[in-house]
Short mmCIF file of C-alpha atoms and ligand atoms in Angstrom, two decimals:
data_model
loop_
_atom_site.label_atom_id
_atom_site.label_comp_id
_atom_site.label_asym_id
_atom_site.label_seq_id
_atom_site.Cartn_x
_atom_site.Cartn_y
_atom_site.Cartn_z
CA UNK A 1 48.43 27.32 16.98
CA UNK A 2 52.39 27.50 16.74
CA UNK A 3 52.91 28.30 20.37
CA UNK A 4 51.32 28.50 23.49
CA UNK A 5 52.21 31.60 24.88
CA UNK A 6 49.23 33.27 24.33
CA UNK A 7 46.88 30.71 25.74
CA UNK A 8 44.62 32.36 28.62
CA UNK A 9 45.15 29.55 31.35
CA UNK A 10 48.71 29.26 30.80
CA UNK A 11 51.66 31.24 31.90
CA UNK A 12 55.14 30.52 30.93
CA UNK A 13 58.24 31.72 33.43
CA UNK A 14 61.62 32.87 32.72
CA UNK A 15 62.79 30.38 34.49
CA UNK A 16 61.70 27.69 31.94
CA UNK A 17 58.27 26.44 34.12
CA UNK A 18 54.57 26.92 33.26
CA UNK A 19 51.45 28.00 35.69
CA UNK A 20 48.01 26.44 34.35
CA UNK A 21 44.51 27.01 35.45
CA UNK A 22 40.77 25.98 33.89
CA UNK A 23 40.26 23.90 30.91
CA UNK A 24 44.65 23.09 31.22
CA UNK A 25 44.38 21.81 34.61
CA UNK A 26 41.51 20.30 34.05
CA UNK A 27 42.95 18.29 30.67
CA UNK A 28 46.32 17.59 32.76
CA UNK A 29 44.36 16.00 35.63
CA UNK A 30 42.27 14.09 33.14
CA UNK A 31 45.27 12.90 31.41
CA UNK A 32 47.10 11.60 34.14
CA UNK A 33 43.36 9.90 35.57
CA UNK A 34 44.14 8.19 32.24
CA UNK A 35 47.39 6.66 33.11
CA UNK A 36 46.30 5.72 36.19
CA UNK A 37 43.71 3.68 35.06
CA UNK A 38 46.22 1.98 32.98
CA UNK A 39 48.51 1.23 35.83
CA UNK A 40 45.46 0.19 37.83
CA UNK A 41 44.59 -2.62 35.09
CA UNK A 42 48.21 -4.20 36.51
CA UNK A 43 46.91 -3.55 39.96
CA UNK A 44 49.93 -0.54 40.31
CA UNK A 45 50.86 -0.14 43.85
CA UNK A 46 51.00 3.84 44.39
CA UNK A 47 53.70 5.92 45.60
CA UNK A 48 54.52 9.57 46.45
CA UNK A 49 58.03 10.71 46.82
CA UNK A 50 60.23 13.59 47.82
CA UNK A 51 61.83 16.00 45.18
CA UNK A 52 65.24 15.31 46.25
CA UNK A 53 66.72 11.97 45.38
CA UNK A 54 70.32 11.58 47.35
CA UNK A 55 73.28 12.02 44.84
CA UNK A 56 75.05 8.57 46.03
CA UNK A 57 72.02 6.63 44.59
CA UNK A 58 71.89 8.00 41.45
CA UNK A 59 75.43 7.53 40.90
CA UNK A 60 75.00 3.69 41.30
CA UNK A 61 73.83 4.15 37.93
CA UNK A 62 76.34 6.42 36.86
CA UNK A 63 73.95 9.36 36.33
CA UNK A 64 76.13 12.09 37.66
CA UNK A 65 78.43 10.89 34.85
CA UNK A 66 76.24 10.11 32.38
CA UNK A 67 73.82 13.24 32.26
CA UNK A 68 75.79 15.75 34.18
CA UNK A 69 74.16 18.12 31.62
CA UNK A 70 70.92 17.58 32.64
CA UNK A 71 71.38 18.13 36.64
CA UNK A 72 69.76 20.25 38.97
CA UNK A 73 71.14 20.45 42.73
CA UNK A 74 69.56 22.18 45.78
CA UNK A 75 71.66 24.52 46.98
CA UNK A 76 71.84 26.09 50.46
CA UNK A 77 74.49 28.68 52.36
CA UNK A 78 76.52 26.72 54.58
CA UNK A 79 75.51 27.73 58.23
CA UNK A 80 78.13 29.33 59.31
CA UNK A 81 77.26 32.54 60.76
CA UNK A 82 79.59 34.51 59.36
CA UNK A 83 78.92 33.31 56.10
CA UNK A 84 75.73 33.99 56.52
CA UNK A 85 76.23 37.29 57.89
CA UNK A 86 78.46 38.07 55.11
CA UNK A 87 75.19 36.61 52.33
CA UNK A 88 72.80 39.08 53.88
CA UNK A 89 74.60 42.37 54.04
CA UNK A 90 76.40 42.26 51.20
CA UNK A 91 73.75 42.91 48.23
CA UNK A 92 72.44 39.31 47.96
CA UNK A 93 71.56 39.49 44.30
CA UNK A 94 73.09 41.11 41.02
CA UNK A 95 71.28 43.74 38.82
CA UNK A 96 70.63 40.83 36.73
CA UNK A 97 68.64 38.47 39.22
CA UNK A 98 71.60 36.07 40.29
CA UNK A 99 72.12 35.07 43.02
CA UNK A 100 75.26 36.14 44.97
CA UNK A 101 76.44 32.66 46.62
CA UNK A 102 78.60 32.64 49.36
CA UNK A 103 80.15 29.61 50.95
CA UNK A 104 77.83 26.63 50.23
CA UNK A 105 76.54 23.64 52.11
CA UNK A 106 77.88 20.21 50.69
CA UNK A 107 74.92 19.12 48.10
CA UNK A 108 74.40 15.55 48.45
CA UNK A 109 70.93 15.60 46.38
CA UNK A 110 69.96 16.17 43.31
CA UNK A 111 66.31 17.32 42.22
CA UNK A 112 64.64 13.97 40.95
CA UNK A 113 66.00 13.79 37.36
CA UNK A 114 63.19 10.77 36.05
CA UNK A 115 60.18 9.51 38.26
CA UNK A 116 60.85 5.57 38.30
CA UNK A 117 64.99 6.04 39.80
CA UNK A 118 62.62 6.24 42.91
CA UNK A 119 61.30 3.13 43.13
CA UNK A 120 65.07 0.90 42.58
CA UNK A 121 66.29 3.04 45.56
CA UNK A 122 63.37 1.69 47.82
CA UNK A 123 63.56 -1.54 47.05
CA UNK A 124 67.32 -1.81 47.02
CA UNK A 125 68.89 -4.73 48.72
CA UNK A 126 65.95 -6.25 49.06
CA UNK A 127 64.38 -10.30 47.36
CA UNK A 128 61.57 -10.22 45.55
CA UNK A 129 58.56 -13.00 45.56
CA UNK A 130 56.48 -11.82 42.90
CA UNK A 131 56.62 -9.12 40.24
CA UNK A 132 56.22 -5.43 41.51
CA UNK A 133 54.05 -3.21 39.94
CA UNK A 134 54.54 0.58 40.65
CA UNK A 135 52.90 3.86 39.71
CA UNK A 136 54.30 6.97 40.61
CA UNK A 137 54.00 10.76 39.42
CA UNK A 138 57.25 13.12 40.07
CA UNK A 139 58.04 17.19 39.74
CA UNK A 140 61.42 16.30 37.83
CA UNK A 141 64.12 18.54 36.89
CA UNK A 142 65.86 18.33 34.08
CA UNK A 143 68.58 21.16 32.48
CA UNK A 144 68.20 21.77 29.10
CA UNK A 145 69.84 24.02 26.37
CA UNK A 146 66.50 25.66 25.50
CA UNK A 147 62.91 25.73 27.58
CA UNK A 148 59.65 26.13 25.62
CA UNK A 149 56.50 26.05 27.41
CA UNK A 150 54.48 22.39 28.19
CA UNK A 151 57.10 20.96 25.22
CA UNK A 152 59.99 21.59 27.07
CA UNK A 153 60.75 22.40 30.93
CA UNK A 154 63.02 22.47 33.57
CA UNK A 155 60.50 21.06 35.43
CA UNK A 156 57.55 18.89 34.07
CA UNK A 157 55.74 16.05 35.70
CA UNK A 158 56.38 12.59 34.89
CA UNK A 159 53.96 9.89 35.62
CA UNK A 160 55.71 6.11 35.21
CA UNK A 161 54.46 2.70 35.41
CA UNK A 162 57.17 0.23 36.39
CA UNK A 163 58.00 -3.47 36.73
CA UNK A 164 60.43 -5.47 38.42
CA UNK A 165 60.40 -9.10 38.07
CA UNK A 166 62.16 -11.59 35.68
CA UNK A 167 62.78 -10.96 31.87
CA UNK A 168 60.08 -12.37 31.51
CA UNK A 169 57.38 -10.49 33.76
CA UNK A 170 59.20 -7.27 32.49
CA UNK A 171 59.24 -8.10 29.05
CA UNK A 172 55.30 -9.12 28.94
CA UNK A 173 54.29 -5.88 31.56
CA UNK A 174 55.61 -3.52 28.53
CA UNK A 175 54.06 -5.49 25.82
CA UNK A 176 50.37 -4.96 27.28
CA UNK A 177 50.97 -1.78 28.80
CA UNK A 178 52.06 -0.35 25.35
CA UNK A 179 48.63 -2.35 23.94
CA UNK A 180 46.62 -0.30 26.33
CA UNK A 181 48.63 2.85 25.81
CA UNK A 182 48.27 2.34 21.88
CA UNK A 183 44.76 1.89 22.56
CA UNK A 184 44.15 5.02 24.97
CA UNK A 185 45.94 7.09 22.07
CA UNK A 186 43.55 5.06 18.92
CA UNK A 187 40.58 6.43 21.25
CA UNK A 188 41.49 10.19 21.11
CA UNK A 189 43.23 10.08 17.76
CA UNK A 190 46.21 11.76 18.27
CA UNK A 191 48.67 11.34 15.72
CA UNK A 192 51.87 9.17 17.37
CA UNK A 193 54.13 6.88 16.20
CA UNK A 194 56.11 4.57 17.88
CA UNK A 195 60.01 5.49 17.20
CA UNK A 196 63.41 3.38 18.48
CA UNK A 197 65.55 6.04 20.52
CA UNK A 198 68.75 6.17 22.86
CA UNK A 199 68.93 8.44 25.91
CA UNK A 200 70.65 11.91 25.87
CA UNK A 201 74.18 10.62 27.21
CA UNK A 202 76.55 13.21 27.84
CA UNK A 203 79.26 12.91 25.59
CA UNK A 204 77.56 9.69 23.65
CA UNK A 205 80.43 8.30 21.70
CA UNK A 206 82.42 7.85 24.19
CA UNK A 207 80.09 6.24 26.81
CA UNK A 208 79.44 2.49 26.41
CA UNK A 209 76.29 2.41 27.79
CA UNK A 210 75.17 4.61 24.51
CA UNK A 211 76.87 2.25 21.91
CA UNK A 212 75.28 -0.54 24.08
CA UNK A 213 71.72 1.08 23.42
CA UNK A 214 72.48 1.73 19.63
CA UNK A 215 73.50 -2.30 19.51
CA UNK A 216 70.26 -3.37 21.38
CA UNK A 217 67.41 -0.68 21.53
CA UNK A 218 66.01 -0.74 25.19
CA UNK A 219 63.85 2.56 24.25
CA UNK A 220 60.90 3.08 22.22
CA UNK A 221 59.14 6.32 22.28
CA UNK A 222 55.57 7.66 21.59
CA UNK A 223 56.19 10.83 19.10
CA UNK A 224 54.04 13.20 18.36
CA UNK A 225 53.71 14.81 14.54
CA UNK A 226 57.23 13.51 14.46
CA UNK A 227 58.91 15.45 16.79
CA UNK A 228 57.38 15.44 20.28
CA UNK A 229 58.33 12.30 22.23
CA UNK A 230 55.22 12.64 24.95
CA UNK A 231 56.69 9.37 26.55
CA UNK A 232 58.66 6.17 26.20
CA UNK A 233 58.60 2.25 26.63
CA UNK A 234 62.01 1.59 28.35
CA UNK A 235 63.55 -1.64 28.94
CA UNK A 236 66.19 -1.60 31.12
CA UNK A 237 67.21 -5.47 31.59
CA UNK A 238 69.62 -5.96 35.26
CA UNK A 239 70.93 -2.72 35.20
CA UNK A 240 68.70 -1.66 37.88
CA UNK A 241 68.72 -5.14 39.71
CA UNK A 242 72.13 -5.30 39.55
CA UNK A 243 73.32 -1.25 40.75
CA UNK A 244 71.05 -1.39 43.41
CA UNK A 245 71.02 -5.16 44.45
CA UNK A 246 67.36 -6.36 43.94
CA UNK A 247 66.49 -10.31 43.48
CA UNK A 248 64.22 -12.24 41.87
CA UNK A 249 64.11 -15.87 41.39
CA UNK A 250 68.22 -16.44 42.12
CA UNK A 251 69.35 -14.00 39.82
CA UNK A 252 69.41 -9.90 39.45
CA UNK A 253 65.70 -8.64 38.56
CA UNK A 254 64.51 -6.79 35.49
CA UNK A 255 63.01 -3.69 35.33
CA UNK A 256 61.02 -1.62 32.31
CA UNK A 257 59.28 1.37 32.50
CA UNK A 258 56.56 3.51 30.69
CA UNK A 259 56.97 6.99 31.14
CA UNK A 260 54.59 9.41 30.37
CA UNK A 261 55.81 13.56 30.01
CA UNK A 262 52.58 14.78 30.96
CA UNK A 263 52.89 18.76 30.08
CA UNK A 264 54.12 16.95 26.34
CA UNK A 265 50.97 15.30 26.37
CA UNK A 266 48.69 18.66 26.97
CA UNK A 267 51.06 20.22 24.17
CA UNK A 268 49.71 17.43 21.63
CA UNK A 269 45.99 17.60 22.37
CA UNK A 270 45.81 21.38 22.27
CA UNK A 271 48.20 21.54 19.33
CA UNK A 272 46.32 18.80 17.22
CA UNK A 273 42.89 19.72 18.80
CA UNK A 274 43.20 23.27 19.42
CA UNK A 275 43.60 25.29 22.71
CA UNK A 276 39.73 24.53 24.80
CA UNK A 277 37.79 21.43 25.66
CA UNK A 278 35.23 22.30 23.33
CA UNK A 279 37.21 20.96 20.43
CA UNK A 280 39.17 18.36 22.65
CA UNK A 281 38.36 14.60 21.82
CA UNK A 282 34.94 13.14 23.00
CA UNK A 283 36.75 10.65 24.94
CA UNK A 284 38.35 13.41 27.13
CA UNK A 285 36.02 16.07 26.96
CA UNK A 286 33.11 13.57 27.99
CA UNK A 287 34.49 13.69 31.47
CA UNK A 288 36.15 17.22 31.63
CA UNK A 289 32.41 18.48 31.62
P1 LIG B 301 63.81 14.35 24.80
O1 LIG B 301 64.88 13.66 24.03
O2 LIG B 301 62.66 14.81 23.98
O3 LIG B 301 64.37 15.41 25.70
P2 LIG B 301 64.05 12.30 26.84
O4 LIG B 301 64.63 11.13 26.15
O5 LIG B 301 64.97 13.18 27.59
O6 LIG B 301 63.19 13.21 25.79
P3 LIG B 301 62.81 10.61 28.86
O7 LIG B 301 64.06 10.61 29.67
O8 LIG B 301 62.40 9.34 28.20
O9 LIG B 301 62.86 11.81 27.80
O10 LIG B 301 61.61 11.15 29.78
C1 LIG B 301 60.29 10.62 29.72
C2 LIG B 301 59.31 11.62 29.18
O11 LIG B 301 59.37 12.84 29.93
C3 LIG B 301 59.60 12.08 27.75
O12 LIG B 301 59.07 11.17 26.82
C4 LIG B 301 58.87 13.41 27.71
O13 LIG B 301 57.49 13.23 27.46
C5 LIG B 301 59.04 13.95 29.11
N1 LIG B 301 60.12 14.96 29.17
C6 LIG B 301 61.47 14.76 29.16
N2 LIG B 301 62.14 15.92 29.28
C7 LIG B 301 61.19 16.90 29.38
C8 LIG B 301 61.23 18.33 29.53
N3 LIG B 301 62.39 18.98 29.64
N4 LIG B 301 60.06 19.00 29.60
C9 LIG B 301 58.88 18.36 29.52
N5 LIG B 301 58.76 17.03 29.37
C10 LIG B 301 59.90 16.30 29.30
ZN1 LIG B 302 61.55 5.16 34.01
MG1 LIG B 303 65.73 15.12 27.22
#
């Protein structure tokens, strides 16, 4: 099938999101029941976090500056009451569905961009005695030039296993977790391969940290019929230890994550195995029914 539009549990929205029901839900909750149990063979420590990540956080990392492209903000009226007067009697919205702002609140948030920037922020500051393993599954937002349903959204969910700890512990967390991922994807069959990449900077040839990545690859991802990353292996050395102050053993810790796009990863079964669990993999459709 070339596209999913027509598929009877799914519906795709203007606004560049999906709605899923039956077999979809079903295959997305079963998908990210695998990851779990891939984070649970580290013994993952769980978290659930807001949607809103505060804008001076992020910016430790330079995000604002890096990916200002890819930003989504939430935006309220400032409280005024004759501003808000003024918002409600003037016609609030144009013929074309926009929204007709009026003075705005200062924004000091941004709509979680990646699920693991979580996870640096609450452990900022603070010394660790042992390597951290995380788990974590996050709405994020992300602008984009184009939307296209599952394969592309502006907002998708991301489900990230993550380690903190020395070189070391980092380096040897990614090397087994991409083993078991490698292994999850051998048991359905899907067809992946594992491809070097660099992040989406914002204007990349003149941002160091994107020459930086081109010198020493810090991301591999997991592509589907060679075009559809459906996640990534990232390592990320200090940066995050450093920005947001995190120790291990004297020195800045280390930090790697594997990120899973789990809408990508519906789009690859149903595109390789065809839209119902009928046809799905034995692996998955074993427990779907
Ligand atoms: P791409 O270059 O394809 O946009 P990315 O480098 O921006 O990918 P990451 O930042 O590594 O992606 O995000 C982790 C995973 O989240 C991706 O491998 C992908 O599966 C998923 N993902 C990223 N952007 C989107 C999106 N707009 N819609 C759906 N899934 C996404
Ligand atoms: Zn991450
Ligand atoms: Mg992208």
């Amino acid at each position: 099938m070339s596209d999913f539009l027509t598929h009877p549990d799914l519906r795709f929205h203007e606004n560049g999101q999906t709605s899923f029901q039956g077999d979809l839900l079903k295959l997305f909750r079963l998908l990210d029941a695998s990851f779990l149990r891939i984070a649970s063979q580290f013994n993952a420590n769980e978290h659930r976090f807001p949607i809103f990540i505060p804008a001076k956080e992020l910016q430790k990392v330079h995000y604002l500056s890096s990916f200002p492209h890819l930003a989504t903000f939430p935006v309220t009226l400032d409280s005024d009451a004759k501003n808000l007067e003024t918002f409600s009697n003037s016609e609030p919205l144009s013929s074309g569905g926009e929204v007709k702002l009026t003075k705005i609140a200062p924004i000091k948030d941004l709509l979680t961009p990646a699920a693991c920037y979580h996870f640096y922020v609450h452990h900022q500051g603070s010394t660790l005695t042992g390597p951290l393993y995380l788990t974590t599954r996050a709405r994020c937002f992300r602008r984009e030039a184009y939307y296209a349903p599952l394969e592309r959204q502006w907002s998708f969910h991301m489900r990230e296993i993550v380690c903190v700890g020395t070189s070391d512990e980092v380096q040897a967390f990614l090397e087994t977790c991409r083993k078991r991922v490698e292994e999850f994807i051998a048991g359905l069959g899907l067809k992946i391969e594992w491809l070097i990449a660099t992040d989406p900077f914002f204007n990349p040839s003149k941002n160091p940290k994107f020459l930086m990545q081109k010198l020493q690859p810090n991301k591999t991802e997991m592509v589907f019929d060679g075009k559809l990353a459906i996640g990534s292996v990232n390592f990320h050395r200090n940066y995050f230890g450093e920005a947001f102050a995190i120790q291990k053993s004297g020195q800045e810790a280390y930090s790697g994550c594997v990120a899973f796009g789990v809408e990508r990863w519906m789009a690859a079964i149903i595109r390789q195995f065809g839209p119902g669990k009928r046809t799905w993999p034995g692996a998955l459709a074993k427990e779907i029914l």
